[in-house]
Short mmCIF file of C-alpha atoms in Angstrom, two decimals:
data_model
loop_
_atom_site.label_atom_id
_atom_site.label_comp_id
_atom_site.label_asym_id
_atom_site.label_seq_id
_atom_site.Cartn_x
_atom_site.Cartn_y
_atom_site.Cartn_z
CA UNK A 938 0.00 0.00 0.00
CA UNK A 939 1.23 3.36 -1.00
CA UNK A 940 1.89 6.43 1.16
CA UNK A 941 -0.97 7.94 0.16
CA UNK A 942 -3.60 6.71 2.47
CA UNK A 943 -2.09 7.70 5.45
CA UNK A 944 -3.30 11.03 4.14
CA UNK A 945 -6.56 10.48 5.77
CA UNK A 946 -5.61 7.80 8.20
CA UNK A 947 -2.75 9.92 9.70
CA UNK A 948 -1.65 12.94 7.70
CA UNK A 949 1.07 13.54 10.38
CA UNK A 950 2.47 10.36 9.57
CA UNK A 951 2.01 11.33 5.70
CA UNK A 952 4.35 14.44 6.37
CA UNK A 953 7.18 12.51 8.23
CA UNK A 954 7.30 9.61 6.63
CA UNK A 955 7.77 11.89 2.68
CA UNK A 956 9.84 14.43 4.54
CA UNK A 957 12.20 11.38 5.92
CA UNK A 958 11.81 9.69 2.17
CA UNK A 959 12.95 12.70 0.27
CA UNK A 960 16.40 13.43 2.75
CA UNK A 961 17.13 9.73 2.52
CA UNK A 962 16.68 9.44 -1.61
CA UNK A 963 18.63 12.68 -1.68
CA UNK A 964 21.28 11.88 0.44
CA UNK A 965 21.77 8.57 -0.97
CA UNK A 966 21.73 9.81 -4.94
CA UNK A 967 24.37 12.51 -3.39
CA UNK A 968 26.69 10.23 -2.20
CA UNK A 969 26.89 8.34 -5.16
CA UNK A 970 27.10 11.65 -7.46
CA UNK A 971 30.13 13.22 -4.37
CA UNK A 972 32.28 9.30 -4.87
CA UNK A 973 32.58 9.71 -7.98
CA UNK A 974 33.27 13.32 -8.59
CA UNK A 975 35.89 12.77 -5.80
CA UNK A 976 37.11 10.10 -7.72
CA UNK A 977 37.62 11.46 -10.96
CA UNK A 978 34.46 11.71 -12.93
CA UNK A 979 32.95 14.69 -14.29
CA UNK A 980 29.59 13.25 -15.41
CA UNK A 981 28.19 13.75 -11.88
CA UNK A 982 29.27 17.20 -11.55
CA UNK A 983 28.70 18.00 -15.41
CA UNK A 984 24.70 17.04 -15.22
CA UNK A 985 24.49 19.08 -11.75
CA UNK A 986 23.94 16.18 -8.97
CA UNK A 987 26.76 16.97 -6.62
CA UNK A 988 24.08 18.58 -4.59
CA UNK A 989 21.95 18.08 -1.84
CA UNK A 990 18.74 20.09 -3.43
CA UNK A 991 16.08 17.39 -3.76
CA UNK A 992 15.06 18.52 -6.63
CA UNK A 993 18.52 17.17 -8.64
CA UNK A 994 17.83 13.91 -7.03
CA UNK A 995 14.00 13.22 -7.06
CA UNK A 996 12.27 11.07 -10.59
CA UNK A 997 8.32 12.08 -10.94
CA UNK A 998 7.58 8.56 -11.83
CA UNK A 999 9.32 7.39 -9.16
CA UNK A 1000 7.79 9.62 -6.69
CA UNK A 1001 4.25 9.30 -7.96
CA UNK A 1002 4.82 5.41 -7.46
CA UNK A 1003 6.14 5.24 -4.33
CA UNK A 1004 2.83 7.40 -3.06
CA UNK A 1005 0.41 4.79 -4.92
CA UNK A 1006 2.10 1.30 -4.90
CA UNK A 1007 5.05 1.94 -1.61
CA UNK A 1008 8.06 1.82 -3.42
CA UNK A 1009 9.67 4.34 -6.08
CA UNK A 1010 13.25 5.30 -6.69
CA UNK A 1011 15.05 8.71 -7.91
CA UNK A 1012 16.91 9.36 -10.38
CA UNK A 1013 19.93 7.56 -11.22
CA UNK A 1014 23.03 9.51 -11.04
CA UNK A 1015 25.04 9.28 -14.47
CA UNK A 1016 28.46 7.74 -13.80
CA UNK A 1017 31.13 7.29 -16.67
CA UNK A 1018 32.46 4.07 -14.67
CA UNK A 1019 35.66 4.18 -18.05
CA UNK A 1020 36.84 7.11 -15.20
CA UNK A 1021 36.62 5.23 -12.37
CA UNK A 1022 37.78 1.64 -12.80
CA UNK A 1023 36.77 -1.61 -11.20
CA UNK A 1024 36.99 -0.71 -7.67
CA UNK A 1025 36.03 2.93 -8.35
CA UNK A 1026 32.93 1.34 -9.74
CA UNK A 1027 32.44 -0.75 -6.29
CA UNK A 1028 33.30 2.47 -3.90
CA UNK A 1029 30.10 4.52 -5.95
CA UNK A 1030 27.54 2.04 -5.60
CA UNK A 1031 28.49 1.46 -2.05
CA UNK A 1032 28.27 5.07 -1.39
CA UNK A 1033 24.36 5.28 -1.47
CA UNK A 1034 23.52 2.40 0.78
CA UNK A 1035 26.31 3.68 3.05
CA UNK A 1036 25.12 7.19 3.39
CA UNK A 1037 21.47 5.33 4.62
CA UNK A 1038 23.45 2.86 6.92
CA UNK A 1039 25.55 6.01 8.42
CA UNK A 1040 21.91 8.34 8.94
CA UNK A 1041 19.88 5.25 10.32
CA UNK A 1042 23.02 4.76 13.06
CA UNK A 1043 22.85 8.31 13.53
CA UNK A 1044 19.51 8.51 14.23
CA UNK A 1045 20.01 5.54 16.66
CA UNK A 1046 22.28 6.99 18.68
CA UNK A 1047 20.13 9.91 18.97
CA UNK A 1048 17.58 7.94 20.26
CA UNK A 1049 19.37 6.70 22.55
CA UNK A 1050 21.50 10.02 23.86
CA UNK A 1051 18.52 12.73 23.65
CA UNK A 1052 15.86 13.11 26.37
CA UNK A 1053 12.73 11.15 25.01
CA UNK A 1054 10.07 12.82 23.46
CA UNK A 1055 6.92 11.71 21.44
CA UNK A 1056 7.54 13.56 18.42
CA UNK A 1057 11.10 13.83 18.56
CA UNK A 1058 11.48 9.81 19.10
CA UNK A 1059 8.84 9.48 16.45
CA UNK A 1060 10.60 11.24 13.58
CA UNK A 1061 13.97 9.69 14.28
CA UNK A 1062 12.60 6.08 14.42
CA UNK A 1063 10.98 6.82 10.81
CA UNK A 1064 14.24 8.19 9.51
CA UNK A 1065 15.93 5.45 11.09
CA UNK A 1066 13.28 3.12 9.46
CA UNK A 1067 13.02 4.43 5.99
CA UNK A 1068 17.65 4.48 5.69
CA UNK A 1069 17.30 0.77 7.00
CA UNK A 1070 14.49 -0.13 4.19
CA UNK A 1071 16.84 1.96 1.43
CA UNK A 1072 19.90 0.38 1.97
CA UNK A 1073 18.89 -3.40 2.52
CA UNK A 1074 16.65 -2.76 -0.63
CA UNK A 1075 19.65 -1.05 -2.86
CA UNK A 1076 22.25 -4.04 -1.17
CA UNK A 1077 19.76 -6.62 -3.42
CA UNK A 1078 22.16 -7.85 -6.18
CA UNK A 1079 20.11 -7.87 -9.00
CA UNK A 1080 20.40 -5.09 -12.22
CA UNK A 1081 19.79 -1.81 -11.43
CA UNK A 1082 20.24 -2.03 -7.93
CA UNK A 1083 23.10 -0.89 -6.40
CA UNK A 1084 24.27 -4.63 -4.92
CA UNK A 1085 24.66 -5.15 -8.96
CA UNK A 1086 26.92 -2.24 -9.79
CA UNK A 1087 28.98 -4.03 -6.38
CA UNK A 1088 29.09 -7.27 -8.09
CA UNK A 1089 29.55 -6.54 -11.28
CA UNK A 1090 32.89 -4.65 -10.07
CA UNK A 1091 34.17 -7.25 -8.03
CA UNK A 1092 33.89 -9.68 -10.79
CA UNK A 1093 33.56 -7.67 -14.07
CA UNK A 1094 34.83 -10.13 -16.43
CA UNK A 1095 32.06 -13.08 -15.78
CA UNK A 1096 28.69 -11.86 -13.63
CA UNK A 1097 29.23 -8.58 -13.93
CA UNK A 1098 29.44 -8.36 -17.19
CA UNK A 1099 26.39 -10.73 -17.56
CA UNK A 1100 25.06 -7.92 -14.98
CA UNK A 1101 25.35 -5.13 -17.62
CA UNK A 1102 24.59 -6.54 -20.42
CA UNK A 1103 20.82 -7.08 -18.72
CA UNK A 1104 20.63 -3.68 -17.81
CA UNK A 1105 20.86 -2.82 -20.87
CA UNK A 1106 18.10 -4.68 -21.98
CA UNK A 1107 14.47 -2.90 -22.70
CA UNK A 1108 12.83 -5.28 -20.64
CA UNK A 1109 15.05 -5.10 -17.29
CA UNK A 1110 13.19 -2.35 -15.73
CA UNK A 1111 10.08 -4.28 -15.91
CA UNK A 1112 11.60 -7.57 -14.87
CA UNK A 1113 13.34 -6.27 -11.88
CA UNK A 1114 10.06 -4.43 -10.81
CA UNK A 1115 8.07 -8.02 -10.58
CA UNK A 1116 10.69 -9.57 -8.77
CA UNK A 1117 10.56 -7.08 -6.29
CA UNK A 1118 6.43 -7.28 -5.86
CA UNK A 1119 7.11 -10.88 -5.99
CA UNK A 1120 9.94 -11.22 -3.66
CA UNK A 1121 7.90 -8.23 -1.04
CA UNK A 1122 7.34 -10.88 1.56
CA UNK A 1123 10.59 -12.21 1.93
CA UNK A 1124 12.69 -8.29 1.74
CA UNK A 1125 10.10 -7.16 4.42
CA UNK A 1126 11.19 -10.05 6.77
CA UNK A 1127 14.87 -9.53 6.30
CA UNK A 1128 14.59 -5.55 6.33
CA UNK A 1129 12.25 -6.28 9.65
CA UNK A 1130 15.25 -8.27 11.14
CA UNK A 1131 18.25 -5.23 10.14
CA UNK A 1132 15.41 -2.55 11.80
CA UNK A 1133 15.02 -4.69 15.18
CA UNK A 1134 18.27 -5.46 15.99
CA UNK A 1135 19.46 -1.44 14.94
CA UNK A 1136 16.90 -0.50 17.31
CA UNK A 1137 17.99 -3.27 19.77
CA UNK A 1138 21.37 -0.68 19.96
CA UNK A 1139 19.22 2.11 21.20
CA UNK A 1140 17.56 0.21 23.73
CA UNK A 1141 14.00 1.00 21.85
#
C-alpha cells in the first residue's frame, strides 16, 4: 500500500514519513554523485547532482509510485564508470547504501543520547526506518540495484558483465520491478530483522 492513504488515516504520519523519504533518496543519490566526482568523474558534476537540493535527485515517476504502490526510486546519477575503474565502480555504488546505513546509526544513537520525546522519538525512528528499508533494498544484487553495480565490479569479467549486459536490456526495468512485488514478503522479513536489531542498539 502506497503512502498515500495515510493522508486520511494519519496525515502527520504522511508528512514525516515523505519528509524522511525525500532526505534519505537525496542523500543517498548525493553520495553516489560526491564518490565519484571525488574520484575522478565529471559526469556527476557536469549534469548538476553533486548537490543536496532534492530537486537534482527526485524522478516524478518514481515519486508518484512510491505514493500509490510503496516503493519508487530517484533518479539515477550518471556515472562514466571508463573514469573510475573496477573498484572505483564498487566504492560509488556502495556510497548510497552507506550514506542510509551512516543516517539510520545516527539517528540511533540519537535515540538513545537525547531526552525522550513523542515527536522527537517518532521522527527519528521513521528516519531510522526508511535508511534501514533503502539500503537493505539497494544491497539486493540484481540489475539496477546498487548490490549489482557491487558485483559486477568485483567480478567484471564473468557476472558482472552478464550484470550489464541485462541492464541494458528494454525489458530489465520491468523484470526487476516483478521480482521485487514478488519477492515483497521475503525483503520485508529480512529488512524487519536489520530494523530490530538497529533498534535493539538504542535500547527501543
Amino acid at each position: 500500500m502506497g503512502l498515500l492513504s495515510l493522508l486520511t488515516t494519519n496525515p502527520t504520519a504522511f508528512v514525516i514519513i515523505a519528509l524522511a523519504l525525500t532526505l534519505s533518496l537525496t542523500a543517498h543519490e548525493f553520495a553516489h554523485a560526491y564518490t565519484a566526482d571525488r574520484l575522478g568523474d565529471p559526469t556527476p558534476r557536469r549534469m548538476g547532482r553533486v548537490t543536496l537540493n532534492p530537486l537534482a535527485h527526485l524522478d516524478p515517476f518514481g515519486v508518484i509510485l512510491l505514493l500509490v504502490a510503496g516503493f519508487g526510486f530517484a533518479r539515477p546519477v550518471p556515472v562514466n564508470f571508463n573514469n573510475l575503474g573496477r573498484w572505483g565502480m564498487v566504492a560509488v555504488a556502495a556510497a548510497g547504501p552507506i550514506s542510509n546505513i551512516l543516517i539510520a546509526l545516527l539517528c540511533v544513537l540519537l535515540l538513545k543520547v537525547l531526552p525522550g520525546s513523542n515527536l522527537g522519538d517518532t521522527i527519528l525512528g521513521i528516519v531510522a526506518s526508511v535508511n534501514v528499508v533503502l539500503a537493505v533494498f539497494n544491497l539486493i544484487p540484481i540489475p539496477l540495484l546498487d548490490g549489482s553495480r557491487i558485483l559486477a565490479g568485483i567480478f567484471p569479467n564473468t557476472l558482472g558483465r552478464s550484470l550489464m549486459e541485462f541492464e541494458r536490456l528494454p525489458y530489465a526495468f520491468l523484470i526487476v520491478m516483478g521480482f521485487i512485488l514478488l519477492a515483497r514478503g521475503p525483503l520485508s522479513n529480512i529488512i524487519g530483522t536489520v530494523q530490530g536489531w538497529l533498534f535493539g542498539l538504542a535500547g527501543v
